[in-house]
Amino acid sequence: MLKPYATQPDQSRGRAHAEAMSTFRSPFQRDRDRIIHSSAFRRLKHKTQVFIEHEGDYYRTRLTHSIEVAQVARTLASALGLNTDLAEAIALAHDLGHPPFGHTGEDALCALMAPYGGFDHNAQALRIVTKLERHYADFDGLNLTWETLEGIAKHNGPVTDAAGAPLKDGVLPYALAECNAAFDLELSGYASAEAQVAAIADDIAYNHHDLHDGLRSGLFTEADLMDLPITGPAFAEVDRLYPGLEVMRRRHEALRRVFGVMVEDVLLVAGTRLGPADLRSAQDIRDLGLTIIRFSDRLFRELKVIRQFLFTRMYRAPSVVEMRAKVTAMVEELFPLFMARPDLLPAEWRLDVAQAADETALARIVADYVSGMTDRFAIQEHARLVGAPDR
């Protein structure tokens, strides 16, 4: 049973292009299915989470990360009486706009696109699902419901203030502005509880799997984690219950406890906040004017310690920094090449190029193309068009 403050599928604000209701799927189930079957979702298989895609088969990619986020989101939403299908759809779509090479690729594209309106992966996800996926006869994009688009746009909170001024960097990403102009997403307000669930599920998933991937890579060891909050007590409990446990089993048992601590903390905080409140609709959640699905202050402080550890030992490890420099150079060389030679873009992009009114329009087309590349394809295209870098 859905709680009164859950998003009710029969009360959806609809789609930009009206469609007949499915006879066997709710609007949010339909959104989820369209996301899963999209080209952009499939390409996440070969896009970086932390390690470059070719560096190992065991590390998380954007695809496996998105699946893990969706699993956490469904668990949290179900436990809280929220709409699991909407939470899952938002979770599956939240990273669709990531370019190759993870945040490194995004930083490079953001700098290159600064004269043309910037680049933001959340805004690019909206551009993908409203414009760039071109499979349907009646519309561009996936024609997702307002609630799913709202969740993609605002799962991390409001984007503008009440007067419409952007809250981040003083600039509203053009992709987000275009989407909002066509279908008002109420950018100054908070999102649904389901969108907030998707956001915290993202935090839970990467906090957990970055520890796992960092251990597998050898950038740090279990001994390094013994002095950290959350991870230290988790390993200590496993050692007490299973003395002498084999290394990989010990690691798994400890990290699943870390995972559980985060999930249980979110559920406790949400239950404490939602229980006494007189919330009678999904809109009441938005009108609270705060993030209601979140970590406790204590756990948030402890997770900051872990994130700082990961930043130092993993995200800025010498081997990772070296690879970041190489892939940054690839993006910095591919983008101006395609700007100067748009004829190098695949045939299906030629019509868009021909219709580009000015340099800004062309740059946004090139950004769409480059950001859609997988790690593997970007490396191959760079080698073919520019020359293979030293590895």
mmCIF file of C-alpha atoms in Angstrom:
data_model
loop_
_atom_site.group_PDB
_atom_site.id
_atom_site.type_symbol
_atom_site.label_atom_id
_atom_site.label_comp_id
_atom_site.label_asym_id
_atom_site.label_seq_id
_atom_site.Cartn_x
_atom_site.Cartn_y
_atom_site.Cartn_z
ATOM 1 C CA MET A 1 0.000 0.000 0.000
ATOM 2 C CA LEU A 2 1.303 3.418 -0.970
ATOM 3 C CA LYS A 3 1.410 6.095 1.698
ATOM 4 C CA PRO A 4 -0.683 9.234 1.094
ATOM 5 C CA TYR A 5 2.502 11.226 0.385
ATOM 6 C CA ALA A 6 3.713 8.748 -2.236
ATOM 7 C CA THR A 7 3.398 9.689 -5.890
ATOM 8 C CA GLN A 8 0.200 8.101 -7.154
ATOM 9 C CA PRO A 9 0.424 6.890 -10.775
ATOM 10 C CA ASP A 10 -3.183 7.836 -11.536
ATOM 11 C CA GLN A 11 -2.417 11.425 -10.495
ATOM 12 C CA SER A 12 0.570 11.898 -12.815
ATOM 13 C CA ARG A 13 0.809 15.289 -14.488
ATOM 14 C CA GLY A 14 1.228 13.433 -17.751
ATOM 15 C CA ARG A 15 3.643 13.632 -20.656
ATOM 16 C CA ALA A 16 4.623 16.471 -22.973
ATOM 17 C CA HIS A 17 3.007 14.519 -25.814
ATOM 18 C CA ALA A 18 -0.254 12.867 -24.827
ATOM 19 C CA GLU A 19 -0.368 9.086 -25.153
ATOM 20 C CA ALA A 20 -2.995 6.470 -24.456
ATOM 21 C CA MET A 21 -2.507 4.704 -21.119
ATOM 22 C CA SER A 22 -0.938 1.268 -21.211
ATOM 23 C CA THR A 23 -3.368 -1.528 -20.428
ATOM 24 C CA PHE A 24 -0.924 -3.363 -18.160
ATOM 25 C CA ARG A 25 1.731 -0.881 -17.008
ATOM 26 C CA SER A 26 1.553 2.211 -14.846
ATOM 27 C CA PRO A 27 2.975 5.448 -16.308
ATOM 28 C CA PHE A 28 6.123 5.058 -14.212
ATOM 29 C CA GLN A 29 6.611 1.418 -15.193
ATOM 30 C CA ARG A 30 6.434 2.565 -18.788
ATOM 31 C CA ASP A 31 9.045 5.244 -18.103
ATOM 32 C CA ARG A 32 11.342 2.669 -16.500
ATOM 33 C CA ASP A 33 11.015 0.329 -19.471
ATOM 34 C CA ARG A 34 11.718 3.076 -21.988
ATOM 35 C CA ILE A 35 14.858 4.083 -20.084
ATOM 36 C CA ILE A 36 16.121 0.494 -19.962
ATOM 37 C CA HIS A 37 15.556 0.060 -23.708
ATOM 38 C CA SER A 38 17.214 3.362 -24.644
ATOM 39 C CA SER A 39 20.505 3.540 -26.520
ATOM 40 C CA ALA A 40 21.975 5.834 -23.872
ATOM 41 C CA PHE A 41 21.304 3.281 -21.131
ATOM 42 C CA ARG A 42 23.067 0.514 -23.058
ATOM 43 C CA ARG A 43 26.110 2.721 -23.594
ATOM 44 C CA LEU A 44 26.572 3.036 -19.836
ATOM 45 C CA LYS A 45 28.033 -0.480 -19.990
ATOM 46 C CA HIS A 46 31.293 0.949 -21.300
ATOM 47 C CA LYS A 47 31.400 4.228 -19.388
ATOM 48 C CA THR A 48 33.615 4.851 -16.388
ATOM 49 C CA GLN A 49 32.556 4.944 -12.762
ATOM 50 C CA VAL A 50 36.044 5.565 -11.316
ATOM 51 C CA PHE A 51 38.405 3.337 -13.303
ATOM 52 C CA ILE A 52 38.631 3.664 -17.085
ATOM 53 C CA GLU A 53 36.562 0.957 -18.751
ATOM 54 C CA HIS A 54 39.483 -0.996 -20.201
ATOM 55 C CA GLU A 55 41.374 -1.199 -16.888
ATOM 56 C CA GLY A 56 39.501 -4.239 -15.573
ATOM 57 C CA ASP A 57 36.333 -6.284 -15.917
ATOM 58 C CA TYR A 58 35.550 -6.351 -12.194
ATOM 59 C CA TYR A 59 35.232 -2.632 -11.552
ATOM 60 C CA ARG A 60 31.905 -0.842 -11.578
ATOM 61 C CA THR A 61 30.784 0.926 -14.722
ATOM 62 C CA ARG A 62 28.034 3.532 -15.045
ATOM 63 C CA LEU A 63 25.667 0.721 -15.986
ATOM 64 C CA THR A 64 26.344 -1.515 -12.999
ATOM 65 C CA HIS A 65 26.299 1.560 -10.764
ATOM 66 C CA SER A 66 22.897 2.596 -12.110
ATOM 67 C CA ILE A 67 21.519 -0.899 -11.540
ATOM 68 C CA GLU A 68 22.818 -0.873 -7.961
ATOM 69 C CA VAL A 69 21.298 2.575 -7.357
ATOM 70 C CA ALA A 70 17.958 1.338 -8.705
ATOM 71 C CA GLN A 71 18.051 -1.685 -6.388
ATOM 72 C CA VAL A 72 18.709 0.493 -3.349
ATOM 73 C CA ALA A 73 16.024 2.947 -4.441
ATOM 74 C CA ARG A 74 13.431 0.191 -4.762
ATOM 75 C CA THR A 75 14.326 -1.166 -1.325
ATOM 76 C CA LEU A 76 14.058 2.237 0.349
ATOM 77 C CA ALA A 77 10.888 3.212 -1.510
ATOM 78 C CA SER A 78 9.180 -0.060 -0.655
ATOM 79 C CA ALA A 79 10.083 0.206 3.024
ATOM 80 C CA LEU A 80 8.774 3.781 3.159
ATOM 81 C CA GLY A 81 5.529 3.114 1.294
ATOM 82 C CA LEU A 82 6.599 5.161 -1.723
ATOM 83 C CA ASN A 83 6.199 4.453 -5.427
ATOM 84 C CA THR A 84 8.950 1.960 -6.212
ATOM 85 C CA ASP A 85 8.501 2.235 -9.983
ATOM 86 C CA LEU A 86 9.048 5.996 -10.026
ATOM 87 C CA ALA A 87 12.056 5.757 -7.701
ATOM 88 C CA GLU A 88 13.532 3.038 -9.916
ATOM 89 C CA ALA A 89 12.951 4.996 -13.135
ATOM 90 C CA ILE A 90 14.694 8.086 -11.764
ATOM 91 C CA ALA A 91 17.571 5.985 -10.422
ATOM 92 C CA LEU A 92 18.096 4.235 -13.760
ATOM 93 C CA ALA A 93 18.113 7.554 -15.642
ATOM 94 C CA HIS A 94 20.186 9.651 -13.259
ATOM 95 C CA ASP A 95 23.544 9.030 -14.981
ATOM 96 C CA LEU A 96 22.413 8.842 -18.626
ATOM 97 C CA GLY A 97 24.117 12.164 -19.351
ATOM 98 C CA HIS A 98 27.584 11.220 -18.151
ATOM 99 C CA PRO A 99 30.270 11.552 -20.845
ATOM 100 C CA PRO A 100 33.113 9.071 -21.276
ATOM 101 C CA PHE A 101 35.747 8.921 -18.533
ATOM 102 C CA GLY A 102 33.388 9.828 -15.701
ATOM 103 C CA HIS A 103 33.767 13.116 -13.870
ATOM 104 C CA THR A 104 37.113 13.645 -15.596
ATOM 105 C CA GLY A 105 35.373 13.700 -18.959
ATOM 106 C CA GLU A 106 32.666 15.955 -17.575
ATOM 107 C CA ASP A 107 35.229 18.446 -16.238
ATOM 108 C CA ALA A 108 36.897 18.561 -19.647
ATOM 109 C CA LEU A 109 33.620 19.041 -21.521
ATOM 110 C CA CYS A 110 32.448 21.669 -19.050
ATOM 111 C CA ALA A 111 35.568 23.749 -19.741
ATOM 112 C CA LEU A 112 35.288 23.277 -23.502
ATOM 113 C CA MET A 113 31.599 24.194 -23.478
ATOM 114 C CA ALA A 114 31.987 27.236 -21.213
ATOM 115 C CA PRO A 115 31.621 29.677 -24.148
ATOM 116 C CA TYR A 116 28.523 27.829 -25.356
ATOM 117 C CA GLY A 117 26.394 27.436 -22.228
ATOM 118 C CA GLY A 118 28.448 24.899 -20.270
ATOM 119 C CA PHE A 119 27.921 21.189 -19.721
ATOM 120 C CA ASP A 120 26.244 19.369 -16.836
ATOM 121 C CA HIS A 121 25.550 15.637 -16.821
ATOM 122 C CA ASN A 122 22.180 15.977 -15.070
ATOM 123 C CA ALA A 123 21.017 18.491 -17.658
ATOM 124 C CA GLN A 124 22.426 16.293 -20.424
ATOM 125 C CA ALA A 125 20.357 13.372 -19.127
ATOM 126 C CA LEU A 126 17.268 15.519 -19.669
ATOM 127 C CA ARG A 127 18.452 16.421 -23.170
ATOM 128 C CA ILE A 128 18.838 12.724 -23.927
ATOM 129 C CA VAL A 129 15.387 11.678 -22.715
ATOM 130 C CA THR A 130 13.587 14.672 -24.253
ATOM 131 C CA LYS A 131 15.468 15.114 -27.525
ATOM 132 C CA LEU A 132 18.400 12.886 -28.452
ATOM 133 C CA GLU A 133 16.768 9.451 -28.239
ATOM 134 C CA ARG A 134 14.989 9.315 -31.585
ATOM 135 C CA HIS A 135 13.061 6.099 -31.961
ATOM 136 C CA TYR A 136 9.384 7.028 -31.866
ATOM 137 C CA ALA A 137 7.255 8.254 -34.751
ATOM 138 C CA ASP A 138 5.346 10.886 -32.773
ATOM 139 C CA PHE A 139 8.064 12.609 -30.751
ATOM 140 C CA ASP A 140 11.764 13.019 -30.037
ATOM 141 C CA GLY A 141 13.088 11.594 -26.788
ATOM 142 C CA LEU A 142 11.313 9.064 -24.597
ATOM 143 C CA ASN A 143 8.308 11.233 -23.682
ATOM 144 C CA LEU A 144 8.669 10.456 -19.992
ATOM 145 C CA THR A 145 6.176 11.619 -17.383
ATOM 146 C CA TRP A 146 6.528 14.963 -15.655
ATOM 147 C CA GLU A 147 7.352 13.203 -12.381
ATOM 148 C CA THR A 148 10.286 11.284 -13.857
ATOM 149 C CA LEU A 149 11.659 14.379 -15.591
ATOM 150 C CA GLU A 150 11.291 16.340 -12.359
ATOM 151 C CA GLY A 151 13.223 13.651 -10.525
ATOM 152 C CA ILE A 152 16.064 13.689 -13.060
ATOM 153 C CA ALA A 153 16.261 17.480 -12.871
ATOM 154 C CA LYS A 154 15.880 17.987 -9.119
ATOM 155 C CA HIS A 155 16.818 14.768 -7.306
ATOM 156 C CA ASN A 156 19.651 16.699 -5.637
ATOM 157 C CA GLY A 157 17.347 19.551 -4.641
ATOM 158 C CA PRO A 158 16.082 22.834 -6.145
ATOM 159 C CA VAL A 159 17.985 24.219 -9.116
ATOM 160 C CA THR A 160 16.856 27.843 -8.923
ATOM 161 C CA ASP A 161 15.611 30.207 -6.253
ATOM 162 C CA ALA A 162 12.028 31.496 -6.186
ATOM 163 C CA ALA A 163 12.935 34.287 -8.599
ATOM 164 C CA GLY A 164 14.396 31.810 -11.083
ATOM 165 C CA ALA A 165 18.054 32.608 -10.408
ATOM 166 C CA PRO A 166 20.298 29.521 -10.725
ATOM 167 C CA LEU A 167 21.665 28.213 -7.424
ATOM 168 C CA LYS A 168 24.809 26.637 -8.922
ATOM 169 C CA ASP A 169 27.536 28.698 -10.579
ATOM 170 C CA GLY A 170 25.033 31.438 -11.427
ATOM 171 C CA VAL A 171 24.165 29.737 -14.720
ATOM 172 C CA LEU A 172 21.285 27.434 -15.614
ATOM 173 C CA PRO A 173 22.568 24.730 -17.991
ATOM 174 C CA TYR A 174 21.086 25.320 -21.436
ATOM 175 C CA ALA A 175 19.852 21.732 -21.697
ATOM 176 C CA LEU A 176 17.901 22.123 -18.481
ATOM 177 C CA ALA A 177 16.579 25.553 -19.511
ATOM 178 C CA GLU A 178 15.355 24.169 -22.846
ATOM 179 C CA CYS A 179 13.605 21.242 -21.200
ATOM 180 C CA ASN A 180 12.037 23.432 -18.543
ATOM 181 C CA ALA A 181 10.771 25.916 -21.129
ATOM 182 C CA ALA A 182 8.925 23.113 -22.890
ATOM 183 C CA PHE A 183 7.600 21.383 -19.758
ATOM 184 C CA ASP A 184 7.768 23.436 -16.539
ATOM 185 C CA LEU A 185 9.540 21.319 -13.921
ATOM 186 C CA GLU A 186 9.178 23.908 -11.134
ATOM 187 C CA LEU A 187 12.922 24.177 -10.688
ATOM 188 C CA SER A 188 12.755 26.291 -7.540
ATOM 189 C CA GLY A 189 10.968 23.598 -5.553
ATOM 190 C CA TYR A 190 11.959 20.319 -3.981
ATOM 191 C CA ALA A 191 11.270 17.051 -5.776
ATOM 192 C CA SER A 192 9.095 14.127 -4.777
ATOM 193 C CA ALA A 193 10.056 11.715 -2.016
ATOM 194 C CA GLU A 194 10.810 9.142 -4.723
ATOM 195 C CA ALA A 195 13.332 11.485 -6.352
ATOM 196 C CA GLN A 196 14.943 12.098 -2.975
ATOM 197 C CA VAL A 197 15.138 8.340 -2.486
ATOM 198 C CA ALA A 198 16.942 7.991 -5.828
ATOM 199 C CA ALA A 199 19.445 10.661 -4.759
ATOM 200 C CA ILE A 200 20.297 9.040 -1.430
ATOM 201 C CA ALA A 201 20.429 5.614 -3.123
ATOM 202 C CA ASP A 202 23.130 7.051 -5.402
ATOM 203 C CA ASP A 203 25.146 8.104 -2.344
ATOM 204 C CA ILE A 204 24.707 4.697 -0.682
ATOM 205 C CA ALA A 205 25.714 2.806 -3.813
ATOM 206 C CA TYR A 206 28.889 4.736 -4.575
ATOM 207 C CA ASN A 207 30.000 4.930 -0.934
ATOM 208 C CA HIS A 208 29.756 1.150 -0.831
ATOM 209 C CA HIS A 209 31.167 0.144 -4.194
ATOM 210 C CA ASP A 210 34.013 2.654 -4.262
ATOM 211 C CA LEU A 211 35.334 0.974 -1.123
ATOM 212 C CA HIS A 212 35.014 -2.401 -2.827
ATOM 213 C CA ASP A 213 36.663 -1.266 -6.072
ATOM 214 C CA GLY A 214 39.431 0.528 -4.215
ATOM 215 C CA LEU A 215 40.272 -2.630 -2.282
ATOM 216 C CA ARG A 216 40.221 -4.749 -5.435
ATOM 217 C CA SER A 217 42.525 -2.288 -7.206
ATOM 218 C CA GLY A 218 45.072 -2.434 -4.369
ATOM 219 C CA LEU A 219 45.010 1.338 -3.854
ATOM 220 C CA PHE A 220 44.379 0.654 -0.166
ATOM 221 C CA THR A 221 43.900 -2.367 2.087
ATOM 222 C CA GLU A 222 41.480 -3.622 4.701
ATOM 223 C CA ALA A 223 43.999 -2.571 7.356
ATOM 224 C CA ASP A 224 43.667 1.023 6.139
ATOM 225 C CA LEU A 225 39.916 0.867 6.745
ATOM 226 C CA MET A 226 40.185 -0.327 10.332
ATOM 227 C CA ASP A 227 40.786 3.203 11.630
ATOM 228 C CA LEU A 228 37.835 4.741 9.773
ATOM 229 C CA PRO A 229 34.307 5.159 11.159
ATOM 230 C CA ILE A 230 31.697 2.643 9.947
ATOM 231 C CA THR A 231 34.227 0.451 8.105
ATOM 232 C CA GLY A 232 36.408 -0.191 11.174
ATOM 233 C CA PRO A 233 33.518 -1.432 13.357
ATOM 234 C CA ALA A 234 32.183 -3.491 10.426
ATOM 235 C CA PHE A 235 35.443 -5.388 9.994
ATOM 236 C CA ALA A 236 35.774 -5.784 13.772
ATOM 237 C CA GLU A 237 32.319 -7.362 13.980
ATOM 238 C CA VAL A 238 33.131 -9.805 11.181
ATOM 239 C CA ASP A 239 36.401 -10.760 12.881
ATOM 240 C CA ARG A 240 34.537 -11.391 16.128
ATOM 241 C CA LEU A 241 31.850 -13.528 14.495
ATOM 242 C CA TYR A 242 34.065 -15.290 11.939
ATOM 243 C CA PRO A 243 37.673 -15.408 13.174
ATOM 244 C CA GLY A 244 40.123 -16.416 10.458
ATOM 245 C CA LEU A 245 37.620 -15.894 7.632
ATOM 246 C CA GLU A 246 39.085 -16.025 4.113
ATOM 247 C CA VAL A 247 40.050 -12.581 2.765
ATOM 248 C CA MET A 248 37.411 -12.102 0.087
ATOM 249 C CA ARG A 249 34.596 -13.382 2.307
ATOM 250 C CA ARG A 250 35.764 -11.134 5.135
ATOM 251 C CA ARG A 251 35.764 -8.166 2.796
ATOM 252 C CA HIS A 252 32.270 -8.913 1.522
ATOM 253 C CA GLU A 253 30.821 -9.480 4.988
ATOM 254 C CA ALA A 254 32.267 -6.205 6.257
ATOM 255 C CA LEU A 255 31.161 -4.102 3.293
ATOM 256 C CA ARG A 256 27.641 -5.511 3.331
ATOM 257 C CA ARG A 257 27.455 -4.309 6.937
ATOM 258 C CA VAL A 258 28.585 -0.852 5.823
ATOM 259 C CA PHE A 259 25.836 -0.973 3.218
ATOM 260 C CA GLY A 260 23.296 -1.982 5.845
ATOM 261 C CA VAL A 261 24.322 0.813 8.214
ATOM 262 C CA MET A 262 23.600 3.403 5.520
ATOM 263 C CA VAL A 263 20.250 1.935 4.499
ATOM 264 C CA GLU A 264 19.031 1.555 8.071
ATOM 265 C CA ASP A 265 20.114 5.084 8.938
ATOM 266 C CA VAL A 266 18.142 6.565 6.031
ATOM 267 C CA LEU A 267 15.045 4.561 6.935
ATOM 268 C CA LEU A 268 15.268 5.630 10.578
ATOM 269 C CA VAL A 269 15.644 9.323 9.707
ATOM 270 C CA ALA A 270 12.867 9.198 7.110
ATOM 271 C CA GLY A 271 10.520 7.368 9.469
ATOM 272 C CA THR A 272 11.169 9.907 12.213
ATOM 273 C CA ARG A 273 10.489 12.812 9.870
ATOM 274 C CA LEU A 274 7.566 11.377 7.930
ATOM 275 C CA GLY A 275 5.713 9.809 10.843
ATOM 276 C CA PRO A 276 4.602 12.891 12.797
ATOM 277 C CA ALA A 277 4.079 15.099 9.732
ATOM 278 C CA ASP A 278 0.577 15.648 8.390
ATOM 279 C CA LEU A 279 1.390 14.749 4.794
ATOM 280 C CA ARG A 280 -1.590 13.968 2.605
ATOM 281 C CA SER A 281 -0.130 14.119 -0.894
ATOM 282 C CA ALA A 282 3.097 13.979 -2.867
ATOM 283 C CA GLN A 283 2.866 17.750 -3.218
ATOM 284 C CA ASP A 284 3.017 18.072 0.561
ATOM 285 C CA ILE A 285 6.501 16.529 0.435
ATOM 286 C CA ARG A 286 7.592 19.151 -2.100
ATOM 287 C CA ASP A 287 6.059 21.941 -0.030
ATOM 288 C CA LEU A 288 8.058 21.035 3.084
ATOM 289 C CA GLY A 289 10.923 23.045 1.625
ATOM 290 C CA LEU A 290 13.635 20.627 2.736
ATOM 291 C CA THR A 291 15.209 17.278 1.937
ATOM 292 C CA ILE A 292 13.352 14.725 4.012
ATOM 293 C CA ILE A 293 15.146 11.569 2.753
ATOM 294 C CA ARG A 294 18.703 11.928 4.033
ATOM 295 C CA PHE A 295 21.404 10.575 6.328
ATOM 296 C CA SER A 296 21.460 11.482 10.006
ATOM 297 C CA ASP A 297 23.899 14.230 10.944
ATOM 298 C CA ARG A 298 26.111 11.723 12.748
ATOM 299 C CA LEU A 299 26.341 9.304 9.829
ATOM 300 C CA PHE A 300 26.831 12.136 7.360
ATOM 301 C CA ARG A 301 29.875 13.291 9.356
ATOM 302 C CA GLU A 302 31.268 9.767 9.408
ATOM 303 C CA LEU A 303 30.737 9.341 5.676
ATOM 304 C CA LYS A 304 32.604 12.596 5.063
ATOM 305 C CA VAL A 305 35.644 11.005 6.730
ATOM 306 C CA ILE A 306 35.370 7.998 4.412
ATOM 307 C CA ARG A 307 34.905 10.221 1.345
ATOM 308 C CA GLN A 308 38.008 12.212 2.258
ATOM 309 C CA PHE A 309 39.939 8.958 2.607
ATOM 310 C CA LEU A 310 38.706 7.812 -0.811
ATOM 311 C CA PHE A 311 39.530 11.168 -2.366
ATOM 312 C CA THR A 312 43.121 10.979 -1.162
ATOM 313 C CA ARG A 313 43.794 7.279 -1.633
ATOM 314 C CA MET A 314 41.641 6.516 -4.671
ATOM 315 C CA TYR A 315 40.317 9.446 -6.709
ATOM 316 C CA ARG A 316 43.653 11.268 -6.522
ATOM 317 C CA ALA A 317 45.941 8.247 -6.428
ATOM 318 C CA PRO A 318 48.948 8.764 -8.743
ATOM 319 C CA SER A 319 47.855 6.028 -11.162
ATOM 320 C CA VAL A 320 44.343 7.469 -11.370
ATOM 321 C CA VAL A 321 45.650 11.029 -11.797
ATOM 322 C CA GLU A 322 47.944 9.860 -14.599
ATOM 323 C CA MET A 323 45.038 8.259 -16.448
ATOM 324 C CA ARG A 324 42.870 11.342 -15.806
ATOM 325 C CA ALA A 325 45.456 13.477 -17.595
ATOM 326 C CA LYS A 326 45.528 11.148 -20.591
ATOM 327 C CA VAL A 327 41.771 10.955 -21.063
ATOM 328 C CA THR A 328 41.358 14.694 -20.467
ATOM 329 C CA ALA A 329 43.736 15.260 -23.371
ATOM 330 C CA MET A 330 41.634 12.947 -25.539
ATOM 331 C CA VAL A 331 38.458 14.944 -24.935
ATOM 332 C CA GLU A 332 40.331 18.230 -25.367
ATOM 333 C CA GLU A 333 41.604 17.071 -28.761
ATOM 334 C CA LEU A 334 38.419 15.410 -30.053
ATOM 335 C CA PHE A 335 36.085 18.334 -29.335
ATOM 336 C CA PRO A 336 37.930 21.030 -31.338
ATOM 337 C CA LEU A 337 38.566 18.524 -34.114
ATOM 338 C CA PHE A 338 34.841 17.910 -34.561
ATOM 339 C CA MET A 339 34.159 21.645 -34.303
ATOM 340 C CA ALA A 340 36.591 22.297 -37.152
ATOM 341 C CA ARG A 341 35.569 19.190 -39.100
ATOM 342 C CA PRO A 342 31.894 18.404 -38.394
ATOM 343 C CA ASP A 343 31.951 16.279 -41.544
ATOM 344 C CA LEU A 344 33.786 13.700 -39.409
ATOM 345 C CA LEU A 345 30.601 13.090 -37.415
ATOM 346 C CA PRO A 346 28.591 9.996 -38.405
ATOM 347 C CA ALA A 347 26.028 10.347 -41.195
ATOM 348 C CA GLU A 348 23.053 10.390 -38.822
ATOM 349 C CA TRP A 349 24.378 13.622 -37.278
ATOM 350 C CA ARG A 350 24.755 15.482 -40.596
ATOM 351 C CA LEU A 351 21.207 16.877 -40.665
ATOM 352 C CA ASP A 352 21.628 18.377 -37.210
ATOM 353 C CA VAL A 353 24.934 19.920 -38.302
ATOM 354 C CA ALA A 354 23.357 21.347 -41.465
ATOM 355 C CA GLN A 355 20.601 22.960 -39.380
ATOM 356 C CA ALA A 356 22.995 24.479 -36.815
ATOM 357 C CA ALA A 357 22.318 28.223 -36.886
ATOM 358 C CA ASP A 358 25.617 29.320 -35.364
ATOM 359 C CA GLU A 359 28.782 28.201 -33.589
ATOM 360 C CA THR A 360 26.954 27.682 -30.296
ATOM 361 C CA ALA A 361 24.431 25.358 -31.914
ATOM 362 C CA LEU A 362 27.260 23.405 -33.544
ATOM 363 C CA ALA A 363 29.149 23.161 -30.243
ATOM 364 C CA ARG A 364 26.085 21.712 -28.549
ATOM 365 C CA ILE A 365 25.764 19.090 -31.279
ATOM 366 C CA VAL A 366 29.439 18.190 -30.898
ATOM 367 C CA ALA A 367 28.980 18.009 -27.115
ATOM 368 C CA ASP A 368 26.002 15.681 -27.616
ATOM 369 C CA TYR A 369 28.134 13.424 -29.780
ATOM 370 C CA VAL A 370 31.256 13.415 -27.609
ATOM 371 C CA SER A 371 29.325 12.997 -24.360
ATOM 372 C CA GLY A 372 27.493 10.031 -25.855
ATOM 373 C CA MET A 373 30.738 8.177 -26.539
ATOM 374 C CA THR A 374 31.758 5.247 -24.388
ATOM 375 C CA ASP A 375 35.272 5.099 -22.942
ATOM 376 C CA ARG A 376 36.201 2.430 -25.467
ATOM 377 C CA PHE A 377 34.835 4.301 -28.475
ATOM 378 C CA ALA A 378 36.404 7.603 -27.424
ATOM 379 C CA ILE A 379 39.804 5.909 -27.113
ATOM 380 C CA GLN A 380 39.364 4.222 -30.511
ATOM 381 C CA GLU A 381 38.206 7.411 -32.246
ATOM 382 C CA HIS A 382 41.033 9.408 -30.732
ATOM 383 C CA ALA A 383 43.545 6.842 -31.943
ATOM 384 C CA ARG A 384 41.977 6.832 -35.422
ATOM 385 C CA LEU A 385 41.602 10.574 -35.862
ATOM 386 C CA VAL A 386 44.389 12.038 -33.734
ATOM 387 C CA GLY A 387 46.829 9.270 -32.892
ATOM 388 C CA ALA A 388 47.205 6.742 -30.082
ATOM 389 C CA PRO A 389 48.513 8.196 -26.801
ATOM 390 C CA ASP A 390 51.184 6.490 -24.787
ATOM 391 C CA ARG A 391 49.697 4.197 -22.158
#
